[in-house]
Amino acid sequence: MAQSNAQELEQCIDNCQQCHEVCLRTALTYCLPKGGRHAEPSHIRLMLDCAEICETSANFMIRGSDLHRLTCGACAEVCDRCAEDCEHMGDDETMRRCAEACRRCAQSCHQMAGHAMAGAGMR
Amino acid sequence: MAQSNAQELEQCIDNCQQCHEVCLRTALTYCLPKGGRHAEPSHIRLMLDCAEICETSANFMIRGSDLHRLTCGACAEVCDRCAEDCEHMGDDETMRRCAEACRRCAQSCHQMAGHAMAGAGMR
Amino acid sequence: MAQSNAQELEQCIDNCQQCHEVCLRTALTYCLPKGGRHAEPSHIRLMLDCAEICETSANFMIRGSDLHRLTCGACAEVCDRCAEDCEHMGDDETMRRCAEACRRCAQSCHQMAGHAMAGAGMR
Amino acid sequence: MAQSNAQELEQCIDNCQQCHEVCLRTALTYCLPKGGRHAEPSHIRLMLDCAEICETSANFMIRGSDLHRLTCGACAEVCDRCAEDCEHMGDDETMRRCAEACRRCAQSCHQMAGHAMAGAGMR
């Protein structure tokens, strides 16, 4: 279940890169200008946290590091939190797309980290 | 000639991200294991320099920063140097692909930086 | 005037690292919670831009790259803009300290980049 | 035992920044030029992994993120591996200093992550 092969690794890199870009872009060009709860420090901070750990996690995999399970483990949990936060913003298509990118990244990172699927998103 | 619109900006982000990934991956998983001139400190350093300024340059554009011309300007010149270095590695398909990614990124970054096309790669 | 020796290089690395830390910390833990003009997207973006190019510029120098003049050149200009922005926030001790870190970093980066001193901070 | 207060947090940021700088500098300006086992891909990769997760971990703390326990947890384990690798390079003062920076960073990151001290460095 937690096996990783070359194809899954490349998919995880893609998912991390997508999530990095969406979180950074959304935080700066959508959430901050929109204001209100979208611009709350805790939300912006979480979006920036998510963008950065995704970047780092992707870089570990791109370098071919066997320690990527450690960064993927941290990344999966940060992405789960960020997805939740985005989902709680209400009826907002942009945040929904951001949450989807976070969920996709979290899922493949949990897998890379060797987390049992049942535990994904539950720690 | 040096006009930038939204589509060119997105293309430049893509080119920077591709170049970042190819340089980092090639340096660690191809050049270092291959050894010889591929593993010379000056070449590995240049590949890492190129990967990092591409990442930073992409992030400026993703954030929607109007200062991206500054990072694109630096990025274009680093990419030109890295392309040259890769091209001088001889008959090597992997390095040729890396050089292509660097040239593509350099070209769009020169454009973003507002460098006149005639001067691209010549400073 | 634009000579760089080992000691100036180490000082420039320190200045970049200090500026990175102050800008990132101030943006997230002071400006965003304070709100108003401190939390305007353009200001937060500039603070994040400044933090990131300082990090990248420091890394080029730490790697011993002779291309650091390119990243230092971009860094110096971003720091000058960020210092100005912080100085315009009015009577605010925290922003004043941030501006000082930016000015210090800009000055040593202009020097590293080989910019004539007369032009420092004036572009 | 795993309590963290403001002073420990600032110390951990310092330790991460020191470890980042020492690993990146040593890998590029000492290990690669020295060649032999110092320049083996697995060692250079680990040094770059360590430098990057230290940078990311420091940035989470600088942003005031309460998710820093996740990045500190990953950072602590990467630093422990890197310290071991550096210690196995034999009678080498430069690698010994690098190992010390890694151990210092690992210790404070384990503490930040809430790892029981008995388990530090033993996973």
Coordinates of C-alpha atoms in Angstrom, one line a residue, chain D:
Chain D
M1 CA 11.5 17.8 28.7
A2 CA 10.1 18.8 25.4
Q3 CA 8.9 22.2 26.5
S4 CA 9.6 25.0 24.2
N5 CA 9.7 28.7 25.1
A6 CA 10.7 31.8 23.2
Q7 CA 14.4 31.5 24.1
E8 CA 14.6 27.9 22.9
L9 CA 12.8 28.8 19.7
E10 CA 15.3 31.6 18.9
Q11 CA 18.2 29.3 19.8
C12 CA 16.7 26.6 17.4
I13 CA 16.4 29.2 14.6
D14 CA 20.1 30.1 15.1
N15 CA 21.1 26.5 15.1
C16 CA 19.2 25.8 11.9
Q17 CA 20.7 28.8 10.2
Q18 CA 24.2 27.8 11.3
C19 CA 23.7 24.3 10.2
H20 CA 22.3 25.4 6.8
E21 CA 25.3 27.6 6.2
V22 CA 28.0 25.1 7.3
C23 CA 26.5 22.3 5.3
L24 CA 26.1 24.3 2.1
R25 CA 29.5 25.9 2.4
T26 CA 31.3 22.7 3.2
A27 CA 29.7 20.7 0.5
L28 CA 30.6 23.1 -2.3
T29 CA 33.8 24.7 -1.2
Y30 CA 35.5 21.7 0.7
C31 CA 34.0 18.3 -0.1
L32 CA 33.6 18.7 -3.9
P33 CA 37.1 20.1 -4.5
K34 CA 38.6 17.5 -2.1
G35 CA 37.1 14.6 -4.1
G36 CA 37.2 11.0 -3.2
R37 CA 34.6 9.9 -0.6
H38 CA 34.0 13.5 0.3
A39 CA 32.6 14.1 -3.2
E40 CA 30.5 10.9 -3.4
P41 CA 27.0 11.7 -4.6
S42 CA 25.3 10.2 -1.5
H43 CA 27.4 12.5 0.8
I44 CA 26.9 15.7 -1.3
R45 CA 23.2 14.9 -1.6
L46 CA 22.8 14.5 2.2
M47 CA 24.7 17.8 2.8
L48 CA 22.3 19.6 0.4
D49 CA 19.3 17.9 2.0
C50 CA 20.4 19.0 5.4
A51 CA 21.1 22.6 4.3
E52 CA 17.6 22.8 2.7
I53 CA 15.5 21.3 5.5
C54 CA 17.4 23.5 8.0
E55 CA 16.5 26.6 5.9
T56 CA 12.9 25.6 5.7
S57 CA 12.7 24.7 9.4
A58 CA 14.2 28.1 10.4
N59 CA 11.7 29.8 8.1
F60 CA 8.7 28.1 9.7
M61 CA 9.9 29.3 13.1
I62 CA 10.7 32.8 11.9
R63 CA 7.1 33.0 10.5
G64 CA 5.8 32.1 14.0
S65 CA 4.2 28.9 12.6
D66 CA 2.8 26.4 15.1
L67 CA 3.5 23.7 12.5
H68 CA 7.3 24.1 13.1
R69 CA 7.2 20.9 15.1
L70 CA 6.6 19.0 11.8
T71 CA 9.6 20.6 10.0
C72 CA 11.7 20.4 13.1
G73 CA 10.9 16.7 13.4
A74 CA 12.1 16.1 9.8
C75 CA 15.0 18.4 10.2
A76 CA 16.2 16.6 13.4
E77 CA 16.4 13.3 11.6
V78 CA 18.1 14.6 8.5
C79 CA 20.7 16.4 10.7
D80 CA 21.4 13.2 12.7
R81 CA 22.1 11.3 9.4
C82 CA 24.2 14.1 8.1
A83 CA 26.2 14.3 11.4
E84 CA 26.9 10.5 11.2
D85 CA 28.0 10.8 7.6
C86 CA 30.4 13.7 8.4
E87 CA 31.8 11.8 11.4
H88 CA 32.6 8.8 9.3
M89 CA 34.9 10.9 7.0
G90 CA 37.8 10.1 9.3
D91 CA 40.3 12.5 10.9
D92 CA 39.0 15.7 9.3
E93 CA 38.7 18.9 11.3
T94 CA 36.3 20.5 8.7
M95 CA 33.9 17.6 8.7
R96 CA 34.1 17.4 12.5
R97 CA 32.9 21.1 12.7
C98 CA 30.1 20.3 10.2
A99 CA 29.1 17.3 12.3
E100 CA 29.0 19.5 15.4
A101 CA 26.7 22.0 13.7
C102 CA 24.4 19.1 12.7
R103 CA 24.3 17.6 16.2
R104 CA 23.5 21.0 17.8
C105 CA 20.7 21.6 15.3
A106 CA 19.4 18.0 15.6
Q107 CA 19.2 18.3 19.4
S108 CA 17.3 21.6 19.5
C109 CA 15.0 20.4 16.6
H110 CA 14.2 17.1 18.4
Q111 CA 13.3 19.2 21.4
M112 CA 11.1 21.6 19.3
A113 CA 9.4 18.5 17.7
G114 CA 8.6 17.2 21.1
H115 CA 10.6 14.1 20.6
A116 CA 11.5 12.4 23.9
M117 CA 15.2 12.9 24.5
A118 CA 15.9 9.2 24.8
G119 CA 14.8 8.7 21.3
A120 CA 16.9 11.6 19.8
G121 CA 19.1 10.4 17.1
M122 CA 18.0 6.7 17.5
R123 CA 15.4 6.3 14.8

